[in-house]
Coordinates of C-alpha atoms and ligand atoms in Angstrom, one line a residue:
Chain A
X1 CA 31.9 -32.5 7.2
X2 CA 33.6 -32.9 10.5
X3 CA 35.9 -29.8 10.5
X4 CA 37.6 -29.0 13.7
X5 CA 35.8 -26.3 15.8
X6 CA 38.1 -23.4 15.9
X7 CA 38.7 -21.7 19.3
X8 CA 37.4 -18.3 18.1
X9 CA 34.1 -19.8 17.0
X10 CA 31.1 -19.3 19.1
X11 CA 29.7 -22.5 20.4
X12 CA 26.6 -22.7 18.2
X13 CA 26.8 -26.4 17.9
X14 CA 27.0 -26.8 21.6
X15 CA 24.6 -24.1 22.9
X16 CA 21.2 -25.1 24.3
X17 CA 18.6 -25.9 21.7
X18 CA 16.2 -23.0 21.0
X19 CA 14.3 -24.3 18.0
X20 CA 13.4 -27.9 17.5
X21 CA 11.6 -29.1 14.4
X22 CA 10.7 -32.8 14.2
X23 CA 9.4 -34.4 11.1
X24 CA 7.7 -31.3 9.9
X25 CA 5.7 -31.7 6.7
X26 CA 3.3 -29.4 4.8
X27 CA 0.8 -30.2 2.1
X28 CA -1.2 -27.1 1.1
X29 CA -4.9 -28.1 1.3
X30 CA -5.8 -25.7 -1.5
X31 CA -3.8 -27.4 -4.3
X32 CA -2.4 -30.5 -2.6
X33 CA 1.1 -29.4 -3.2
X34 CA 3.5 -31.1 -0.8
X35 CA 5.8 -28.2 0.0
X36 CA 7.7 -29.8 2.8
X37 CA 8.4 -33.4 3.8
X38 CA 9.9 -34.7 7.0
X39 CA 12.1 -31.7 7.9
X40 CA 13.9 -32.1 11.2
X41 CA 16.4 -29.7 12.6
X42 CA 17.6 -28.1 15.8
X43 CA 18.9 -24.6 16.1
X44 CA 21.1 -23.9 19.1
X45 CA 21.2 -20.7 21.0
X46 CA 23.3 -18.1 19.3
X47 CA 23.7 -20.0 16.1
X48 CA 23.3 -18.7 12.6
X49 CA 21.8 -21.1 10.1
X50 CA 20.9 -20.6 6.4
X51 CA 18.7 -22.6 4.2
X52 CA 19.4 -22.6 0.5
X53 CA 17.6 -24.3 -2.4
X54 CA 16.0 -23.7 -5.7
X55 CA 13.0 -21.5 -6.1
X56 CA 9.8 -23.2 -5.0
X57 CA 11.4 -25.8 -2.9
X58 CA 9.6 -24.8 0.3
X59 CA 11.9 -22.4 2.0
X60 CA 9.3 -19.7 2.7
X61 CA 6.9 -22.4 3.7
X62 CA 9.4 -23.7 6.3
X63 CA 9.9 -20.2 7.6
X64 CA 6.2 -19.5 7.9
X65 CA 5.7 -22.7 9.8
X66 CA 8.6 -21.9 12.2
X67 CA 7.0 -18.4 12.7
X68 CA 3.7 -19.9 13.5
X69 CA 2.0 -18.2 10.6
X70 CA 0.7 -21.4 9.1
X71 CA 0.3 -24.8 10.7
X72 CA 2.3 -27.8 9.6
X73 CA 0.5 -30.8 8.3
X74 CA 2.7 -33.2 10.2
X75 CA 5.4 -33.0 12.8
X76 CA 6.0 -30.4 15.5
X77 CA 7.8 -27.2 16.1
X78 CA 9.1 -26.3 19.5
X79 CA 10.6 -22.9 20.4
X80 CA 12.2 -22.4 23.8
X81 CA 10.4 -25.4 25.2
X82 CA 7.0 -24.4 24.0
X83 CA 5.2 -25.7 20.9
X84 CA 4.6 -23.1 18.3
X85 CA 0.9 -22.7 17.6
X86 CA 0.4 -19.2 16.3
X87 CA 2.4 -16.0 16.4
X88 CA 5.0 -15.7 19.2
X89 CA 6.5 -12.7 20.9
X90 CA 10.0 -14.2 20.9
X91 CA 10.2 -14.3 17.1
X92 CA 11.4 -11.5 14.9
X93 CA 10.8 -11.7 11.2
X94 CA 12.1 -9.9 8.1
X95 CA 11.1 -10.2 4.5
X96 CA 12.5 -9.4 1.1
X97 CA 10.6 -6.2 1.1
X98 CA 11.1 -3.8 3.9
X99 CA 7.3 -3.5 4.3
X100 CA 7.3 -0.1 6.0
X101 CA 4.0 1.7 6.3
X102 CA 4.1 5.0 4.4
X103 CA 1.8 6.9 6.8
X104 CA 4.2 6.3 9.7
X105 CA 7.6 7.9 10.2
X106 CA 10.6 5.6 10.3
X107 CA 10.5 5.7 14.1
X108 CA 6.8 5.1 14.3
X109 CA 7.3 2.1 12.1
X110 CA 9.9 0.7 14.3
X111 CA 7.8 1.0 17.5
X112 CA 4.8 -0.5 15.8
X113 CA 5.3 -4.1 17.2
X114 CA 5.3 -2.6 20.7
X115 CA 2.2 -0.5 20.0
X116 CA 0.4 -3.6 18.8
X117 CA 1.4 -5.7 21.7
X118 CA 1.4 -3.3 24.6
X119 CA -0.4 -0.2 23.5
X120 CA 0.4 3.3 22.6
X121 CA 1.9 4.3 26.0
X122 CA 4.4 1.4 25.8
X123 CA 5.2 2.5 22.2
X124 CA 6.0 6.0 23.4
X125 CA 8.2 4.6 26.1
X126 CA 10.0 2.5 23.6
X127 CA 11.0 5.4 21.4
X128 CA 14.2 6.0 23.3
X129 CA 15.2 2.4 22.6
X130 CA 14.2 2.8 19.0
X131 CA 16.5 5.8 18.7
X132 CA 19.4 3.7 20.0
X133 CA 18.6 1.1 17.4
X134 CA 18.7 3.7 14.7
X135 CA 22.2 4.6 15.8
X136 CA 23.2 0.9 15.8
X137 CA 22.2 0.5 12.1
X138 CA 23.6 3.9 11.1
X139 CA 20.3 5.6 10.5
X140 CA 20.7 8.4 13.1
X141 CA 18.9 11.5 12.0
X142 CA 16.3 9.6 9.9
X143 CA 13.9 8.8 12.7
X144 CA 11.3 11.3 11.7
X145 CA 11.5 10.7 8.0
X146 CA 8.6 9.0 6.1
X147 CA 9.5 5.8 4.3
X148 CA 8.9 7.4 0.9
X149 CA 12.1 9.3 1.5
X150 CA 14.3 6.3 2.4
X151 CA 16.4 4.4 0.0
X152 CA 16.0 0.6 -0.3
X153 CA 18.9 -0.1 2.0
X154 CA 17.8 2.5 4.6
X155 CA 14.3 1.0 4.5
X156 CA 15.7 -2.5 5.2
X157 CA 17.8 -1.1 8.0
X158 CA 14.6 0.4 9.4
X159 CA 12.9 -2.9 9.3
X160 CA 15.9 -4.5 11.1
X161 CA 15.2 -2.0 13.9
X162 CA 11.6 -3.0 13.9
X163 CA 12.5 -6.6 14.2
X164 CA 14.9 -6.0 17.0
X165 CA 12.8 -3.6 19.1
X166 CA 11.0 -6.5 20.8
X167 CA 14.3 -8.2 21.5
X168 CA 13.3 -11.5 20.0
X169 CA 15.2 -14.6 20.8
X170 CA 15.1 -15.8 17.2
X171 CA 15.3 -14.0 14.0
X172 CA 13.6 -15.5 10.9
X173 CA 14.9 -13.9 7.7
X174 CA 13.4 -14.5 4.3
X175 CA 15.8 -13.2 1.8
X176 CA 16.1 -9.9 3.7
X177 CA 18.7 -8.2 1.5
X178 CA 18.1 -9.8 -1.9
X179 CA 16.5 -6.6 -3.2
X180 CA 19.6 -4.6 -2.4
X181 CA 22.7 -4.0 -4.6
X182 CA 25.7 -6.1 -3.9
X183 CA 27.7 -3.5 -2.0
X184 CA 24.9 -2.6 0.4
X185 CA 24.1 -6.3 0.7
X186 CA 27.6 -7.2 1.8
X187 CA 27.5 -4.3 4.3
X188 CA 24.1 -5.3 5.6
X189 CA 25.3 -8.9 6.1
X190 CA 28.2 -7.8 8.2
X191 CA 25.9 -5.6 10.2
X192 CA 23.6 -8.5 10.7
X193 CA 26.4 -10.7 11.9
X194 CA 27.5 -8.0 14.4
X195 CA 24.0 -7.5 15.7
X196 CA 23.4 -11.3 16.1
X197 CA 26.7 -11.7 17.9
X198 CA 26.1 -8.8 20.2
X199 CA 22.7 -10.0 21.2
X200 CA 23.5 -13.7 21.1
X201 CA 20.5 -14.1 18.8
X202 CA 19.6 -17.2 17.0
X203 CA 19.1 -16.6 13.4
X204 CA 17.6 -18.5 10.5
X205 CA 18.2 -17.1 7.0
X206 CA 16.6 -18.0 3.7
X207 CA 18.8 -17.1 0.8
X208 CA 19.5 -17.8 -2.8
X209 CA 23.1 -16.7 -2.6
X210 CA 25.7 -19.4 -1.7
X211 CA 28.4 -17.0 -0.6
X212 CA 26.0 -15.1 1.6
X213 CA 24.9 -18.3 3.3
X214 CA 28.5 -19.4 3.8
X215 CA 29.9 -16.1 5.1
X216 CA 27.1 -15.8 7.7
X217 CA 26.3 -19.3 8.8
X218 CA 27.4 -22.0 11.2
X219 CA 25.3 -24.5 9.3
X220 CA 23.9 -24.3 5.8
X221 CA 20.9 -26.5 5.1
X222 CA 20.6 -27.5 1.5
X223 CA 17.1 -28.2 0.4
X224 CA 15.8 -30.3 -2.5
X225 CA 12.5 -29.6 -4.1
X226 CA 9.3 -31.7 -4.8
X227 CA 8.8 -32.5 -2.1
X228 CA 10.8 -29.9 -0.2
X229 CA 13.2 -31.6 2.2
X230 CA 16.6 -31.0 3.7
X231 CA 19.2 -32.9 1.7
X232 CA 22.3 -32.0 3.7
X233 CA 23.5 -29.9 6.5
X234 CA 26.9 -28.4 5.8
X235 CA 28.8 -27.2 8.8
X236 CA 30.8 -24.0 8.1
X237 CA 33.8 -24.0 10.4
X238 CA 35.2 -20.7 9.4
X239 CA 36.5 -18.7 12.4
X240 CA 34.4 -15.8 13.8
X241 CA 34.0 -13.0 13.4
X242 CA 33.6 -13.4 9.7
X243 CA 35.0 -10.8 7.4
X244 CA 34.5 -10.1 3.7
X245 CA 38.1 -11.0 3.1
X246 CA 37.4 -14.6 3.9
X247 CA 35.5 -14.8 0.6
X248 CA 38.8 -15.1 -1.2
X249 CA 40.3 -17.9 1.0
X250 CA 40.5 -21.4 -0.5
X251 CA 38.5 -22.8 2.4
X252 CA 35.6 -20.5 1.7
X253 CA 35.9 -21.4 -2.0
X254 CA 35.8 -25.1 -1.1
X255 CA 32.6 -24.7 0.9
X256 CA 30.9 -22.7 -1.8
X257 CA 31.9 -25.4 -4.4
X258 CA 30.6 -28.1 -2.2
X259 CA 27.2 -26.5 -1.7
X260 CA 27.0 -25.6 -5.4
X261 CA 27.7 -29.2 -6.1
X262 CA 24.8 -30.3 -3.9
X263 CA 22.5 -27.8 -5.5
X264 CA 23.6 -28.8 -9.1
X265 CA 23.0 -32.4 -8.4
X266 CA 19.6 -31.7 -7.2
X267 CA 18.7 -29.7 -10.3
X268 CA 19.0 -32.8 -12.4
X269 CA 17.2 -35.2 -10.2
Chain B
X1 CA 44.6 4.5 -11.5
X2 CA 45.1 7.8 -13.3
X3 CA 43.9 7.0 -16.8
X4 CA 42.2 10.2 -17.2
X5 CA 40.4 10.8 -20.4
X6 CA 41.5 14.0 -22.3
X7 CA 38.7 16.5 -22.0
X8 CA 37.8 18.3 -25.2
X9 CA 36.9 21.8 -24.2
X10 CA 33.9 23.2 -26.2
X11 CA 35.2 25.9 -28.5
X12 CA 33.4 28.9 -29.7
X13 CA 30.8 28.2 -32.4
X14 CA 30.4 24.5 -31.4
X15 CA 26.9 23.3 -32.1
X16 CA 25.4 22.2 -28.8
X17 CA 22.7 19.8 -29.0
X18 CA 20.0 21.0 -26.6
X19 CA 16.9 19.3 -25.4
X20 CA 13.9 20.4 -27.2
X21 CA 10.8 21.2 -25.3
X22 CA 7.6 21.1 -27.4
X23 CA 5.6 24.3 -27.8
X24 CA 2.6 23.0 -25.8
X25 CA 4.8 22.1 -22.8
X26 CA 6.2 25.6 -22.7
X27 CA 2.8 27.3 -22.6
X28 CA 1.3 27.5 -19.0
X29 CA -1.5 25.2 -18.5
X30 CA -4.0 27.9 -17.6
X31 CA -3.2 29.7 -20.9
X32 CA -3.9 26.5 -22.9
X33 CA -7.2 26.1 -21.1
X34 CA -8.1 29.7 -21.7
X35 CA -7.4 29.2 -25.4
X36 CA -9.8 26.2 -25.6
X37 CA -12.4 28.3 -23.8
X38 CA -12.0 31.2 -26.2
X39 CA -12.3 28.9 -29.3
X40 CA -15.4 27.4 -27.7
X41 CA -17.1 30.8 -27.1
X42 CA -16.2 32.0 -30.6
X43 CA -17.7 28.9 -32.2
X44 CA -20.7 29.3 -30.0
X45 CA -21.1 32.9 -31.0
X46 CA -20.7 32.1 -34.7
X47 CA -23.3 29.4 -34.4
X48 CA -25.9 31.7 -32.9
X49 CA -25.4 34.9 -34.9
X50 CA -25.2 33.0 -38.2
X51 CA -28.7 31.8 -37.6
X52 CA -27.4 28.2 -37.9
X53 CA -29.1 27.4 -34.6
X54 CA -32.4 28.8 -33.4
X55 CA -32.0 31.2 -30.4
X56 CA -34.6 29.1 -28.5
X57 CA -32.4 26.1 -28.7
X58 CA -29.1 27.9 -28.1
X59 CA -28.8 31.4 -26.6
X60 CA -25.9 33.6 -27.5
X61 CA -22.9 33.7 -25.2
X62 CA -23.9 37.3 -24.4
X63 CA -27.4 36.4 -23.3
X64 CA -26.0 33.6 -21.2
X65 CA -23.5 35.9 -19.6
X66 CA -26.3 38.4 -18.8
X67 CA -28.4 35.7 -17.2
X68 CA -25.4 34.4 -15.3
X69 CA -25.0 37.8 -13.8
X70 CA -28.7 38.0 -13.1
X71 CA -28.8 34.7 -11.3
X72 CA -25.6 35.4 -9.5
X73 CA -27.0 38.7 -8.3
X74 CA -30.2 37.0 -7.2
X75 CA -28.2 34.5 -5.2
X76 CA -25.9 37.0 -3.6
X77 CA -28.6 39.4 -2.6
X78 CA -30.7 36.6 -1.2
X79 CA -33.3 36.5 -3.9
X80 CA -35.8 33.8 -4.5
X81 CA -33.2 31.4 -6.0
X82 CA -31.1 31.3 -2.8
X83 CA -33.5 29.1 -0.8
X84 CA -33.8 26.8 -3.8
X85 CA -30.0 26.5 -3.9
X86 CA -29.9 25.9 -0.2
X87 CA -32.4 23.1 -0.4
X88 CA -30.3 21.4 -3.1
X89 CA -27.1 21.9 -1.1
X90 CA -28.9 20.3 1.9
X91 CA -30.0 17.3 -0.2
X92 CA -26.4 16.9 -1.5
X93 CA -24.8 17.1 2.0
X94 CA -27.3 14.8 3.7
X95 CA -27.2 12.4 0.8
X96 CA -23.4 12.3 0.7
X97 CA -23.2 11.9 4.5
X98 CA -25.6 9.0 4.4
X99 CA -23.8 7.5 1.4
X100 CA -20.5 7.7 3.3
X101 CA -21.9 6.2 6.4
X102 CA -23.7 3.3 4.7
X103 CA -21.1 2.8 2.0
X104 CA -18.2 2.7 4.4
X105 CA -19.9 0.3 6.8
X106 CA -21.0 -2.0 4.0
X107 CA -17.6 -1.8 2.4
X108 CA -15.9 -2.9 5.6
X109 CA -18.4 -5.7 6.0
X110 CA -17.9 -6.9 2.5
X111 CA -14.2 -6.3 2.4
X112 CA -13.3 -7.7 5.8
X113 CA -15.6 -10.6 6.4
X114 CA -15.8 -13.8 4.3
X115 CA -19.6 -13.7 4.8
X116 CA -19.9 -10.2 3.4
X117 CA -17.7 -11.1 0.5
X118 CA -19.4 -14.3 -0.4
X119 CA -23.0 -13.6 0.6
X120 CA -23.5 -9.9 0.3
X121 CA -21.2 -8.7 -2.4
X122 CA -23.0 -10.6 -5.3
X123 CA -26.2 -8.7 -4.4
X124 CA -24.4 -5.4 -4.3
X125 CA -22.9 -6.0 -7.7
X126 CA -26.3 -7.0 -9.1
X127 CA -27.9 -3.8 -7.8
X128 CA -25.0 -1.7 -9.0
X129 CA -25.5 -2.8 -12.6
X130 CA -29.1 -1.5 -12.5
X131 CA -29.9 2.0 -13.7
X132 CA -30.3 3.5 -10.3
X133 CA -32.3 6.6 -11.3
X134 CA -35.0 4.1 -12.3
X135 CA -35.6 3.8 -8.5
X136 CA -36.6 7.5 -8.3
X137 CA -40.3 6.9 -8.5
X138 CA -40.1 4.4 -5.8
X139 CA -38.3 6.7 -3.4
X140 CA -40.9 9.4 -4.2
X141 CA -43.7 7.0 -3.5
X142 CA -42.2 6.0 -0.2
X143 CA -40.8 9.3 1.0
X144 CA -43.0 11.9 -0.6
X145 CA -42.2 15.0 -2.6
X146 CA -40.1 16.6 0.1
X147 CA -36.4 16.6 0.6
X148 CA -36.2 13.0 2.0
X149 CA -36.9 11.3 -1.4
X150 CA -34.1 13.3 -3.0
X151 CA -31.7 12.6 -0.2
X152 CA -32.5 8.9 -0.5
X153 CA -31.9 8.8 -4.3
X154 CA -28.7 10.8 -4.0
X155 CA -27.4 8.5 -1.2
X156 CA -28.5 5.4 -3.1
X157 CA -26.5 6.4 -6.2
X158 CA -23.4 7.5 -4.2
X159 CA -23.3 4.5 -1.9
X160 CA -22.1 1.9 -4.4
X161 CA -18.8 3.4 -5.5
X162 CA -18.0 4.0 -1.8
X163 CA -18.7 0.4 -1.0
X164 CA -16.7 -0.9 -3.9
X165 CA -13.8 1.5 -3.1
X166 CA -13.7 0.5 0.6
X167 CA -14.1 -3.3 -0.1
X168 CA -11.5 -3.3 -2.8
X169 CA -9.2 -1.1 -0.8
X170 CA -9.2 -3.5 2.1
X171 CA -7.6 -6.0 -0.1
X172 CA -4.9 -3.6 -1.2
X173 CA -2.4 -4.5 1.5
X174 CA 0.2 -6.9 0.3
X175 CA 1.0 -10.4 1.6
X176 CA 4.0 -9.2 3.5
X177 CA 2.1 -6.5 5.4
X178 CA -0.4 -9.1 6.5
X179 CA 2.2 -11.6 7.5
X180 CA 4.0 -8.9 9.4
X181 CA 0.9 -8.1 11.4
X182 CA 0.3 -11.7 12.1
X183 CA 3.9 -12.2 13.4
X184 CA 3.3 -9.2 15.7
X185 CA 0.3 -11.0 17.1
X186 CA -2.1 -8.2 16.0
X187 CA -5.8 -8.7 16.6
X188 CA -8.3 -8.5 13.8
X189 CA -9.4 -5.0 14.8
X190 CA -5.8 -3.8 15.1
X191 CA -5.0 -5.3 11.6
X192 CA -8.1 -3.5 10.2
X193 CA -7.5 -0.1 11.8
X194 CA -3.7 0.1 11.7
X195 CA -3.0 -1.7 8.4
X196 CA -5.9 -2.5 6.1
X197 CA -7.8 0.8 6.4
X198 CA -4.8 3.1 5.8
X199 CA -3.9 1.0 2.8
X200 CA -7.5 1.3 1.6
X201 CA -7.7 5.1 1.9
X202 CA -6.6 5.9 -1.7
X203 CA -9.3 3.6 -3.1
X204 CA -11.8 4.8 -0.6
X205 CA -11.2 8.4 -1.8
X206 CA -11.6 7.3 -5.4
X207 CA -15.0 5.9 -4.4
X208 CA -15.8 9.1 -2.5
X209 CA -15.0 11.2 -5.6
X210 CA -17.2 9.0 -7.9
X211 CA -19.8 9.2 -5.1
X212 CA -19.6 13.0 -5.0
X213 CA -20.5 13.2 -8.7
X214 CA -23.3 10.6 -8.2
X215 CA -24.8 12.4 -5.3
X216 CA -25.3 15.6 -7.4
X217 CA -26.9 13.6 -10.2
X218 CA -29.2 11.9 -7.7
X219 CA -30.3 15.1 -6.0
X220 CA -31.1 16.8 -9.3
X221 CA -32.8 13.7 -10.9
X222 CA -34.9 13.5 -7.7
X223 CA -35.9 17.1 -8.1
X224 CA -36.8 16.7 -11.8
X225 CA -39.0 13.7 -11.1
X226 CA -40.3 14.5 -7.6
X227 CA -40.8 18.3 -7.7
X228 CA -40.0 20.2 -4.5
X229 CA -38.4 23.6 -4.2
X230 CA -34.8 22.9 -5.1
X231 CA -32.5 24.1 -7.9
X232 CA -33.6 21.3 -10.2
X233 CA -37.1 22.6 -10.0
X234 CA -35.9 26.0 -11.1
X235 CA -34.2 24.4 -14.1
X236 CA -37.3 22.4 -14.9
X237 CA -39.5 25.4 -14.8
X238 CA -37.1 27.5 -16.9
X239 CA -36.9 24.7 -19.5
X240 CA -40.7 24.4 -19.7
X241 CA -40.8 28.2 -20.4
X242 CA -38.2 27.7 -23.1
X243 CA -36.0 30.2 -21.2
X244 CA -32.8 28.5 -22.4
X245 CA -30.4 31.3 -21.1
X246 CA -31.7 30.7 -17.6
X247 CA -31.4 26.9 -18.0
X248 CA -27.8 27.4 -19.1
X249 CA -26.8 29.6 -16.2
X250 CA -28.6 27.5 -13.6
X251 CA -26.7 24.4 -14.9
X252 CA -23.5 26.4 -14.6
X253 CA -24.1 27.3 -11.0
X254 CA -25.1 23.8 -10.3
X255 CA -21.8 22.6 -11.8
X256 CA -20.0 24.9 -9.5
X257 CA -21.7 23.2 -6.6
X258 CA -20.7 19.8 -7.9
X259 CA -17.1 21.0 -8.5
X260 CA -16.9 22.5 -5.0
X261 CA -17.9 19.1 -3.5
X262 CA -15.4 17.3 -5.6
X263 CA -12.6 19.7 -4.8
X264 CA -13.5 19.4 -1.1
X265 CA -13.1 15.6 -1.3
X266 CA -9.8 16.0 -3.2
X267 CA -8.4 18.4 -0.6
X268 CA -9.4 16.0 2.2
X269 CA -7.7 13.3 0.3
X270 CA -4.5 15.3 0.0
X271 CA -4.5 16.0 3.7
X272 CA -5.4 12.5 4.9
X273 CA -3.5 10.4 2.3
X274 CA -0.6 12.7 2.6
X275 CA 1.9 10.0 1.6
X276 CA 0.5 9.9 -1.9
X277 CA 0.7 13.1 -3.8
X278 CA -2.3 13.5 -6.0
X279 CA -3.5 16.5 -7.9
X280 CA -6.8 18.0 -7.0
X281 CA -8.5 17.9 -10.4
X282 CA -6.3 15.6 -12.5
X283 CA -6.0 12.1 -11.1
X284 CA -3.4 11.2 -13.6
X285 CA -0.7 13.4 -14.9
Ligands
ATP301 N1 -0.3 -20.4 0.1 C1 0.0 -21.4 -0.7 N2 -1.0 -22.2 -1.2 C2 -0.7 -23.2 -2.0 N3 0.6 -23.6 -2.4 C3 1.6 -22.8 -1.9 C4 1.4 -21.7 -1.1 N4 2.5 -21.1 -0.8 C5 3.5 -21.9 -1.5 N5 2.9 -22.9 -2.1 C6 3.6 -23.9 -2.9 O1 4.6 -24.5 -2.1 C7 5.8 -24.7 -2.8 C8 6.9 -24.1 -2.0 O2 6.7 -22.6 -2.0 P1 7.6 -21.7 -1.1 O3 7.1 -20.3 -1.3 O4 7.8 -22.2 0.2 O5 9.0 -21.8 -2.0 P2 10.4 -21.0 -1.8 O6 11.4 -22.0 -1.6 O7 10.2 -20.0 -0.7 O8 10.5 -20.3 -3.2 P3 11.3 -19.0 -3.6 O9 12.8 -19.2 -3.5 O10 10.9 -18.7 -4.9 O11 10.8 -17.9 -2.6 C9 5.6 -24.1 -4.2 O12 5.4 -25.2 -5.1 C10 4.4 -23.3 -4.1 O13 3.7 -23.4 -5.3
MG302 MG1 10.3 -17.8 -0.7

């Protein structure tokens, strides 16, 4: 796909490389499952990429390797010029579950990363910033509520704040909104876009939803299973900012069809 | 879109289908409990006055009540039974404190380290399957007839549920919570203190409650087998004199002590594990 780069579009394909993965492979020692094979990709500053593929094709494995949670068996991962070996301060991560700790208020949950890294005093100092983030995600007034009293969407918004509090350069998102209903999900996706644009953050999203991948991304990586590898990188040259209206445009439909075609083909191979 | 459905107004005399609440759900809990108690006492009374059961085996409710009052009076006025009760209370408290200290430490060792899990846990499981009161003569031989042997037996019995609760609880945190702490670059100690232990608290408290019951059993068994001057000794003496009303009332007061300890642990649980609402006496509703 060599679509013309529209003027409104951020320069994600031209920004400086932030993440570089070269020939990354992973074979789990425990069961000898080859989850990933020869994955190479470059994420540029400020770009939004999504990876899509059938269940078990190695998406989460890829994300964990990028986050430095597990080591790759082959290849290398470089983030901002430094190889990733272990957890990194410049990475923010989000999972399918909000994973808030019920003994901490929403605000205390949000400043937890600061508390872990720089101690209690720093966490206290970060509270003001956390309050601002609550406002950004529309949770003002819920700072002192315990997670048990938050709805699923509110909990995920809280976990967005927790991810953003450390001002990470890259966001790794493993199906962050798939537990939400469709309306909240659309809303959260637009919020995510806004936040990423505002901060010029580089984002990498794992998803099962083709429209979600297309509406958010500059590039969609389609993965094939057994062994997990990237089959194709589809460039999404829709103008930015993206709006939900775009879903009805023929161009959007064409891109969705194209990715669906790639996924379907893979299902029979 | 104004496709409003016509609303049928309920007219006078319409049968309204209301939700039925069963009789037992409408009766207050305390009343139902009182009812069971009353039936129990009546049956008891019938069994004794009818001569079905010999009064040496089973005293009448009246006799028991009389003795309850006597023992209660003796305790309140600082009679000879009070020091005995005090000794048993001390054994229970020391035993429980010891069990908490050892049980918690061992639980963390077993739950947190691979070595503990692989090398120590099998031994703990093996010892746990043994009938632990059988160790009583050993403790008495080692520690004598004083309070120490009872404390040791009580602690010995109560330690295991606390170890198991702590160790199992440390595995309660889900994969995401672990990954999250890893991405935040948390140290092992931080992960333990800020994530694993709070997650473990409900199970630790379950262990503590089982331990609270065990510690009472241990102290009294120790007193039965190892003499001394505790409440168990009073029971043993009363039983040997066939003074069954006394045995009954002493057991009742002892139960109150056990209940108090259990309720204390439950209240602590409600305060500390405030994010999970659990009832004090009923763990499952
Ligand atoms: N810790 C592990 N140990 C051994 N094998 C694993 C482990 N984690 C994942 N696998 C295997 O690796 C393969 C890829 O798993 P992964 O979780 O990356 O898939 P996924 O694409 O994220 O799937 P889903 O869409 O269902 O989340 C699977 O076959 C899985 O069985
Ligand atoms: Mg996954």
